[in-house]
JSON list of C-alpha atoms in Angstrom, two decimals:
[
{"chain": "A", "resi": 430, "resn": "TYR", "atom": "CA", "xyz": [85.96, 97.11, 135.14]},
{"chain": "A", "resi": 431, "resn": "ALA", "atom": "CA", "xyz": [84.32, 93.74, 135.54]},
{"chain": "A", "resi": 432, "resn": "PRO", "atom": "CA", "xyz": [81.11, 93.93, 133.49]},
{"chain": "A", "resi": 433, "resn": "ASP", "atom": "CA", "xyz": [78.54, 91.14, 133.56]},
{"chain": "A", "resi": 434, "resn": "VAL", "atom": "CA", "xyz": [78.14, 91.23, 129.77]},
{"chain": "A", "resi": 435, "resn": "VAL", "atom": "CA", "xyz": [80.16, 92.69, 126.90]},
{"chain": "A", "resi": 436, "resn": "VAL", "atom": "CA", "xyz": [78.19, 93.25, 123.67]},
{"chain": "A", "resi": 437, "resn": "MET", "atom": "CA", "xyz": [80.28, 93.86, 120.54]},
{"chain": "A", "resi": 438, "resn": "ASP", "atom": "CA", "xyz": [79.01, 94.85, 117.12]},
{"chain": "A", "resi": 439, "resn": "TYR", "atom": "CA", "xyz": [80.86, 92.69, 114.61]},
{"chain": "A", "resi": 440, "resn": "ALA", "atom": "CA", "xyz": [80.49, 95.38, 111.94]},
{"chain": "A", "resi": 441, "resn": "MET", "atom": "CA", "xyz": [82.48, 97.76, 114.13]},
{"chain": "A", "resi": 442, "resn": "VAL", "atom": "CA", "xyz": [85.25, 95.37, 115.18]},
{"chain": "A", "resi": 443, "resn": "ASN", "atom": "CA", "xyz": [85.18, 93.24, 112.01]},
{"chain": "A", "resi": 444, "resn": "ASP", "atom": "CA", "xyz": [88.67, 91.84, 111.44]},
{"chain": "A", "resi": 445, "resn": "GLN", "atom": "CA", "xyz": [89.77, 92.86, 114.92]},
{"chain": "A", "resi": 446, "resn": "ALA", "atom": "CA", "xyz": [87.32, 90.50, 116.64]},
{"chain": "A", "resi": 447, "resn": "ASP", "atom": "CA", "xyz": [89.88, 87.70, 116.69]},
{"chain": "A", "resi": 448, "resn": "GLU", "atom": "CA", "xyz": [92.24, 89.93, 118.68]},
{"chain": "A", "resi": 449, "resn": "LEU", "atom": "CA", "xyz": [89.73, 91.99, 120.62]},
{"chain": "A", "resi": 450, "resn": "LEU", "atom": "CA", "xyz": [87.66, 89.26, 122.27]},
{"chain": "A", "resi": 451, "resn": "PRO", "atom": "CA", "xyz": [90.60, 87.22, 123.58]},
{"chain": "A", "resi": 452, "resn": "SER", "atom": "CA", "xyz": [92.06, 90.41, 125.05]},
{"chain": "A", "resi": 453, "resn": "PHE", "atom": "CA", "xyz": [88.78, 90.96, 126.97]},
{"chain": "A", "resi": 454, "resn": "ARG", "atom": "CA", "xyz": [88.54, 87.32, 127.98]},
{"chain": "A", "resi": 455, "resn": "ASN", "atom": "CA", "xyz": [89.63, 86.31, 131.47]},
{"chain": "A", "resi": 456, "resn": "PRO", "atom": "CA", "xyz": [89.21, 82.58, 132.21]},
{"chain": "A", "resi": 457, "resn": "GLU", "atom": "CA", "xyz": [88.44, 83.33, 135.87]},
{"chain": "A", "resi": 458, "resn": "SER", "atom": "CA", "xyz": [85.83, 85.97, 135.02]},
{"chain": "A", "resi": 459, "resn": "ALA", "atom": "CA", "xyz": [82.11, 85.33, 134.76]},
{"chain": "A", "resi": 460, "resn": "THR", "atom": "CA", "xyz": [81.74, 88.07, 132.11]},
{"chain": "A", "resi": 461, "resn": "ALA", "atom": "CA", "xyz": [79.70, 86.91, 129.12]},
{"chain": "A", "resi": 462, "resn": "HIS", "atom": "CA", "xyz": [80.49, 88.08, 125.59]},
{"chain": "A", "resi": 463, "resn": "VAL", "atom": "CA", "xyz": [77.84, 88.57, 122.90]},
{"chain": "A", "resi": 464, "resn": "PHE", "atom": "CA", "xyz": [78.33, 89.55, 119.25]},
{"chain": "A", "resi": 465, "resn": "ILE", "atom": "CA", "xyz": [75.85, 91.44, 117.06]},
{"chain": "A", "resi": 466, "resn": "ALA", "atom": "CA", "xyz": [76.10, 90.50, 113.38]},
{"chain": "A", "resi": 467, "resn": "THR", "atom": "CA", "xyz": [74.07, 91.34, 110.27]},
{"chain": "A", "resi": 468, "resn": "ASN", "atom": "CA", "xyz": [73.97, 87.93, 108.60]},
{"chain": "A", "resi": 469, "resn": "PRO", "atom": "CA", "xyz": [75.99, 85.47, 110.64]},
{"chain": "A", "resi": 470, "resn": "THR", "atom": "CA", "xyz": [76.70, 82.28, 108.73]},
{"chain": "A", "resi": 471, "resn": "PRO", "atom": "CA", "xyz": [77.01, 79.00, 110.64]},
{"chain": "A", "resi": 472, "resn": "GLU", "atom": "CA", "xyz": [80.77, 79.24, 110.16]},
{"chain": "A", "resi": 473, "resn": "MET", "atom": "CA", "xyz": [80.81, 82.77, 111.57]},
{"chain": "A", "resi": 474, "resn": "ALA", "atom": "CA", "xyz": [78.65, 81.71, 114.55]},
{"chain": "A", "resi": 475, "resn": "SER", "atom": "CA", "xyz": [80.99, 78.80, 115.17]},
{"chain": "A", "resi": 476, "resn": "HIS", "atom": "CA", "xyz": [83.95, 81.16, 114.93]},
{"chain": "A", "resi": 477, "resn": "PHE", "atom": "CA", "xyz": [82.36, 83.53, 117.50]},
{"chain": "A", "resi": 478, "resn": "MET", "atom": "CA", "xyz": [82.04, 80.62, 119.93]},
{"chain": "A", "resi": 479, "resn": "HIS", "atom": "CA", "xyz": [85.58, 79.42, 119.16]},
{"chain": "A", "resi": 480, "resn": "ILE", "atom": "CA", "xyz": [87.12, 82.78, 120.06]},
{"chain": "A", "resi": 481, "resn": "GLY", "atom": "CA", "xyz": [85.13, 82.94, 123.29]},
{"chain": "A", "resi": 482, "resn": "ALA", "atom": "CA", "xyz": [81.69, 84.46, 122.72]},
{"chain": "A", "resi": 483, "resn": "GLU", "atom": "CA", "xyz": [78.80, 82.88, 124.56]},
{"chain": "A", "resi": 484, "resn": "ALA", "atom": "CA", "xyz": [76.17, 84.05, 122.06]},
{"chain": "A", "resi": 485, "resn": "TYR", "atom": "CA", "xyz": [75.36, 86.25, 119.11]},
{"chain": "A", "resi": 486, "resn": "VAL", "atom": "CA", "xyz": [72.35, 88.30, 118.02]},
{"chain": "A", "resi": 487, "resn": "ARG", "atom": "CA", "xyz": [71.20, 89.03, 114.43]},
{"chain": "A", "resi": 488, "resn": "ARG", "atom": "CA", "xyz": [70.64, 92.48, 113.11]},
{"chain": "A", "resi": 489, "resn": "PRO", "atom": "CA", "xyz": [68.17, 94.18, 113.13]},
{"chain": "A", "resi": 490, "resn": "VAL", "atom": "CA", "xyz": [68.44, 94.05, 116.89]},
{"chain": "A", "resi": 491, "resn": "ASP", "atom": "CA", "xyz": [65.36, 93.55, 119.04]},
{"chain": "A", "resi": 492, "resn": "PRO", "atom": "CA", "xyz": [66.35, 95.12, 122.40]},
{"chain": "A", "resi": 493, "resn": "PHE", "atom": "CA", "xyz": [64.18, 92.78, 124.49]},
{"chain": "A", "resi": 494, "resn": "TYR", "atom": "CA", "xyz": [65.51, 89.70, 122.71]},
{"chain": "A", "resi": 495, "resn": "THR", "atom": "CA", "xyz": [69.08, 91.00, 123.06]},
{"chain": "A", "resi": 496, "resn": "VAL", "atom": "CA", "xyz": [68.64, 91.52, 126.81]},
{"chain": "A", "resi": 497, "resn": "THR", "atom": "CA", "xyz": [67.21, 87.99, 127.11]},
{"chain": "A", "resi": 498, "resn": "ILE", "atom": "CA", "xyz": [70.18, 86.53, 125.20]},
{"chain": "A", "resi": 499, "resn": "CYS", "atom": "CA", "xyz": [72.58, 88.52, 127.40]},
{"chain": "A", "resi": 500, "resn": "GLU", "atom": "CA", "xyz": [70.87, 87.24, 130.56]},
{"chain": "A", "resi": 501, "resn": "MET", "atom": "CA", "xyz": [71.07, 83.65, 129.34]},
{"chain": "A", "resi": 502, "resn": "ALA", "atom": "CA", "xyz": [74.71, 84.03, 128.31]},
{"chain": "A", "resi": 503, "resn": "ARG", "atom": "CA", "xyz": [75.55, 85.58, 131.68]},
{"chain": "A", "resi": 504, "resn": "ARG", "atom": "CA", "xyz": [73.88, 82.72, 133.59]},
{"chain": "A", "resi": 505, "resn": "GLU", "atom": "CA", "xyz": [75.65, 80.14, 131.44]},
{"chain": "A", "resi": 506, "resn": "ARG", "atom": "CA", "xyz": [79.01, 81.84, 131.88]},
{"chain": "A", "resi": 507, "resn": "ALA", "atom": "CA", "xyz": [78.49, 82.11, 135.65]},
{"chain": "A", "resi": 508, "resn": "LEU", "atom": "CA", "xyz": [77.69, 78.39, 135.84]},
{"chain": "A", "resi": 509, "resn": "LEU", "atom": "CA", "xyz": [80.76, 77.53, 133.80]},
{"chain": "A", "resi": 510, "resn": "SER", "atom": "CA", "xyz": [82.87, 79.76, 136.02]},
{"chain": "A", "resi": 511, "resn": "ILE", "atom": "CA", "xyz": [81.54, 78.01, 139.12]},
{"chain": "A", "resi": 512, "resn": "GLU", "atom": "CA", "xyz": [82.18, 74.63, 137.51]},
{"chain": "A", "resi": 513, "resn": "ASP", "atom": "CA", "xyz": [85.77, 75.66, 136.69]},
{"chain": "A", "resi": 514, "resn": "ARG", "atom": "CA", "xyz": [86.35, 76.84, 140.25]},
{"chain": "A", "resi": 515, "resn": "LEU", "atom": "CA", "xyz": [84.87, 73.62, 141.59]},
{"chain": "A", "resi": 516, "resn": "LYS", "atom": "CA", "xyz": [87.24, 71.57, 139.42]},
{"chain": "A", "resi": 517, "resn": "ILE", "atom": "CA", "xyz": [90.20, 73.59, 140.68]},
{"chain": "A", "resi": 518, "resn": "ARG", "atom": "CA", "xyz": [89.12, 73.24, 144.33]},
{"chain": "A", "resi": 519, "resn": "THR", "atom": "CA", "xyz": [88.52, 69.51, 143.88]},
{"chain": "A", "resi": 520, "resn": "ARG", "atom": "CA", "xyz": [91.99, 69.07, 142.39]},
{"chain": "A", "resi": 521, "resn": "GLU", "atom": "CA", "xyz": [93.55, 71.11, 145.21]},
{"chain": "A", "resi": 522, "resn": "LEU", "atom": "CA", "xyz": [91.65, 69.08, 147.80]},
{"chain": "A", "resi": 523, "resn": "LYS", "atom": "CA", "xyz": [92.84, 65.80, 146.27]},
{"chain": "A", "resi": 524, "resn": "GLU", "atom": "CA", "xyz": [96.43, 67.07, 146.26]},
{"chain": "A", "resi": 525, "resn": "SER", "atom": "CA", "xyz": [96.13, 68.19, 149.88]},
{"chain": "A", "resi": 526, "resn": "GLU", "atom": "CA", "xyz": [94.61, 64.86, 150.88]},
{"chain": "A", "resi": 527, "resn": "GLU", "atom": "CA", "xyz": [97.44, 63.01, 149.16]},
{"chain": "A", "resi": 528, "resn": "ARG", "atom": "CA", "xyz": [100.06, 65.13, 150.98]},
{"chain": "A", "resi": 529, "resn": "PHE", "atom": "CA", "xyz": [98.30, 64.44, 154.30]},
{"chain": "A", "resi": 530, "resn": "ARG", "atom": "CA", "xyz": [98.12, 60.72, 153.52]},
{"chain": "A", "resi": 531, "resn": "GLN", "atom": "CA", "xyz": [101.83, 60.59, 152.66]},
{"chain": "A", "resi": 532, "resn": "LEU", "atom": "CA", "xyz": [102.73, 62.46, 155.86]},
{"chain": "A", "resi": 533, "resn": "PHE", "atom": "CA", "xyz": [100.40, 60.31, 157.97]},
{"chain": "A", "resi": 534, "resn": "GLU", "atom": "CA", "xyz": [101.85, 57.10, 156.55]},
{"chain": "A", "resi": 535, "resn": "SER", "atom": "CA", "xyz": [105.48, 58.24, 156.79]},
{"chain": "A", "resi": 536, "resn": "ILE", "atom": "CA", "xyz": [105.37, 58.74, 160.58]},
{"chain": "A", "resi": 537, "resn": "PRO", "atom": "CA", "xyz": [107.25, 55.77, 162.07]},
{"chain": "A", "resi": 538, "resn": "GLU", "atom": "CA", "xyz": [105.16, 55.80, 165.27]},
{"chain": "A", "resi": 539, "resn": "ALA", "atom": "CA", "xyz": [101.63, 54.51, 165.70]},
{"chain": "A", "resi": 540, "resn": "VAL", "atom": "CA", "xyz": [99.18, 57.29, 164.79]},
{"chain": "A", "resi": 541, "resn": "LEU", "atom": "CA", "xyz": [95.45, 56.93, 164.79]},
{"chain": "A", "resi": 542, "resn": "VAL", "atom": "CA", "xyz": [92.45, 59.19, 164.53]},
{"chain": "A", "resi": 543, "resn": "HIS", "atom": "CA", "xyz": [89.28, 58.32, 166.39]},
{"chain": "A", "resi": 544, "resn": "ASP", "atom": "CA", "xyz": [85.87, 59.81, 167.03]},
{"chain": "A", "resi": 545, "resn": "MET", "atom": "CA", "xyz": [84.31, 60.92, 170.32]},
{"chain": "A", "resi": 546, "resn": "ASP", "atom": "CA", "xyz": [83.35, 57.33, 171.15]},
{"chain": "A", "resi": 547, "resn": "GLY", "atom": "CA", "xyz": [86.87, 56.00, 170.59]},
{"chain": "A", "resi": 548, "resn": "ARG", "atom": "CA", "xyz": [85.97, 54.42, 167.23]},
{"chain": "A", "resi": 549, "resn": "ILE", "atom": "CA", "xyz": [89.03, 54.29, 164.96]},
{"chain": "A", "resi": 550, "resn": "LEU", "atom": "CA", "xyz": [88.59, 56.40, 161.81]},
{"chain": "A", "resi": 551, "resn": "HIS", "atom": "CA", "xyz": [92.16, 56.19, 160.45]},
{"chain": "A", "resi": 552, "resn": "ILE", "atom": "CA", "xyz": [95.33, 54.40, 161.51]},
{"chain": "A", "resi": 553, "resn": "ASN", "atom": "CA", "xyz": [98.72, 54.49, 159.86]},
{"chain": "A", "resi": 554, "resn": "GLN", "atom": "CA", "xyz": [100.61, 51.40, 158.73]},
{"chain": "A", "resi": 555, "resn": "ALA", "atom": "CA", "xyz": [103.02, 51.59, 161.70]},
{"chain": "A", "resi": 556, "resn": "GLY", "atom": "CA", "xyz": [100.09, 51.57, 164.14]},
{"chain": "A", "resi": 557, "resn": "ALA", "atom": "CA", "xyz": [98.40, 48.67, 162.40]},
{"chain": "A", "resi": 558, "resn": "GLN", "atom": "CA", "xyz": [101.64, 46.69, 162.39]},
{"chain": "A", "resi": 559, "resn": "ARG", "atom": "CA", "xyz": [102.11, 47.26, 166.12]},
{"chain": "A", "resi": 560, "resn": "LEU", "atom": "CA", "xyz": [98.64, 45.87, 166.75]},
{"chain": "A", "resi": 561, "resn": "GLU", "atom": "CA", "xyz": [99.32, 43.07, 164.23]},
{"chain": "A", "resi": 562, "resn": "TYR", "atom": "CA", "xyz": [96.33, 43.93, 162.03]},
{"chain": "A", "resi": 563, "resn": "LEU", "atom": "CA", "xyz": [95.80, 45.45, 158.63]},
{"chain": "A", "resi": 564, "resn": "PRO", "atom": "CA", "xyz": [94.65, 49.11, 158.77]},
{"chain": "A", "resi": 565, "resn": "GLU", "atom": "CA", "xyz": [91.31, 48.26, 157.12]},
{"chain": "A", "resi": 566, "resn": "GLU", "atom": "CA", "xyz": [90.64, 45.67, 159.87]},
{"chain": "A", "resi": 567, "resn": "LEU", "atom": "CA", "xyz": [91.01, 48.34, 162.54]},
{"chain": "A", "resi": 568, "resn": "VAL", "atom": "CA", "xyz": [88.91, 51.11, 161.01]},
{"chain": "A", "resi": 569, "resn": "GLY", "atom": "CA", "xyz": [85.51, 51.09, 162.70]},
{"chain": "A", "resi": 570, "resn": "GLU", "atom": "CA", "xyz": [86.73, 49.21, 165.78]},
{"chain": "A", "resi": 571, "resn": "THR", "atom": "CA", "xyz": [86.80, 50.89, 169.21]},
{"chain": "A", "resi": 572, "resn": "LEU", "atom": "CA", "xyz": [90.03, 51.67, 171.03]},
{"chain": "A", "resi": 573, "resn": "SER", "atom": "CA", "xyz": [88.79, 49.89, 174.14]},
{"chain": "A", "resi": 574, "resn": "ARG", "atom": "CA", "xyz": [89.17, 46.59, 172.27]},
{"chain": "A", "resi": 575, "resn": "PHE", "atom": "CA", "xyz": [92.91, 47.14, 171.91]},
{"chain": "A", "resi": 576, "resn": "VAL", "atom": "CA", "xyz": [93.97, 48.61, 175.27]},
{"chain": "A", "resi": 577, "resn": "ILE", "atom": "CA", "xyz": [94.26, 47.04, 178.68]},
{"chain": "A", "resi": 578, "resn": "PRO", "atom": "CA", "xyz": [91.02, 47.24, 180.70]},
{"chain": "A", "resi": 579, "resn": "VAL", "atom": "CA", "xyz": [92.22, 49.89, 183.18]},
{"chain": "A", "resi": 580, "resn": "CYS", "atom": "CA", "xyz": [93.05, 52.22, 180.26]},
{"chain": "A", "resi": 581, "resn": "ALA", "atom": "CA", "xyz": [89.85, 51.40, 178.33]},
{"chain": "A", "resi": 582, "resn": "ASP", "atom": "CA", "xyz": [87.80, 52.94, 181.14]},
{"chain": "A", "resi": 583, "resn": "ARG", "atom": "CA", "xyz": [89.72, 56.24, 180.82]},
{"chain": "A", "resi": 584, "resn": "ILE", "atom": "CA", "xyz": [89.42, 56.68, 177.03]},
{"chain": "A", "resi": 585, "resn": "HIS", "atom": "CA", "xyz": [86.19, 58.70, 177.26]},
{"chain": "A", "resi": 586, "resn": "GLN", "atom": "CA", "xyz": [87.73, 61.03, 179.89]},
{"chain": "A", "resi": 587, "resn": "HIS", "atom": "CA", "xyz": [90.79, 61.64, 177.70]},
{"chain": "A", "resi": 588, "resn": "VAL", "atom": "CA", "xyz": [88.56, 62.42, 174.70]},
{"chain": "A", "resi": 589, "resn": "GLN", "atom": "CA", "xyz": [86.67, 64.98, 176.83]},
{"chain": "A", "resi": 590, "resn": "ASN", "atom": "CA", "xyz": [89.95, 66.53, 178.03]},
{"chain": "A", "resi": 591, "resn": "THR", "atom": "CA", "xyz": [91.07, 66.87, 174.41]},
{"chain": "A", "resi": 592, "resn": "VAL", "atom": "CA", "xyz": [87.79, 68.53, 173.45]},
{"chain": "A", "resi": 593, "resn": "ASN", "atom": "CA", "xyz": [87.90, 70.90, 176.43]},
{"chain": "A", "resi": 594, "resn": "ASN", "atom": "CA", "xyz": [91.62, 71.74, 176.41]},
{"chain": "A", "resi": 595, "resn": "GLY", "atom": "CA", "xyz": [92.68, 71.09, 172.83]},
{"chain": "A", "resi": 596, "resn": "PHE", "atom": "CA", "xyz": [95.03, 68.28, 173.85]},
{"chain": "A", "resi": 597, "resn": "THR", "atom": "CA", "xyz": [95.64, 65.56, 176.40]},
{"chain": "A", "resi": 598, "resn": "GLN", "atom": "CA", "xyz": [98.46, 63.24, 177.31]},
{"chain": "A", "resi": 599, "resn": "PHE", "atom": "CA", "xyz": [97.49, 59.61, 177.32]},
{"chain": "A", "resi": 600, "resn": "GLU", "atom": "CA", "xyz": [99.77, 56.62, 177.54]},
{"chain": "A", "resi": 601, "resn": "THR", "atom": "CA", "xyz": [98.48, 53.11, 177.40]},
{"chain": "A", "resi": 602, "resn": "THR", "atom": "CA", "xyz": [99.41, 49.57, 176.75]},
{"chain": "A", "resi": 603, "resn": "PHE", "atom": "CA", "xyz": [97.92, 48.08, 173.61]},
{"chain": "A", "resi": 604, "resn": "ILE", "atom": "CA", "xyz": [96.85, 44.49, 173.22]},
{"chain": "A", "resi": 605, "resn": "SER", "atom": "CA", "xyz": [97.80, 42.93, 169.89]},
{"chain": "A", "resi": 606, "resn": "GLN", "atom": "CA", "xyz": [96.64, 39.67, 168.33]}
]
């Protein structure tokens, strides 16, 4: 089962709480855990949180208050779960980007990425060296500035062919500094 909230009566689990809650706990789950206790001391409340509870409720239990606490704990746990997943996805994206960057830069041929207007978005070091520029000097420039005029006129057509067919073959002569 994957409940939204687990409510445990500390009087019933007593010394087993330290073992029981961690066994229920799944870091990837959004399930919230709430303890019910007769007279929780600050140390006990802190201990509940340390072993993974999101909240606790004092006895005697007011059902409406308990439901409210459970709803708040569930929302908090869901937000934390989303935040954890976002951190994981961000880390994975950074790792993927780094692998792409290493691959892109390790290609010994000139490789560049441009937009529909022929504006350079990325160029590898080999491409920049062939044009005798630094990569950051080329980003934002248009391809037509670096190819012979007869080829500059055909850039737009080759971009359209790529969009329509998924690829195109295009050879040109570049003009360097």
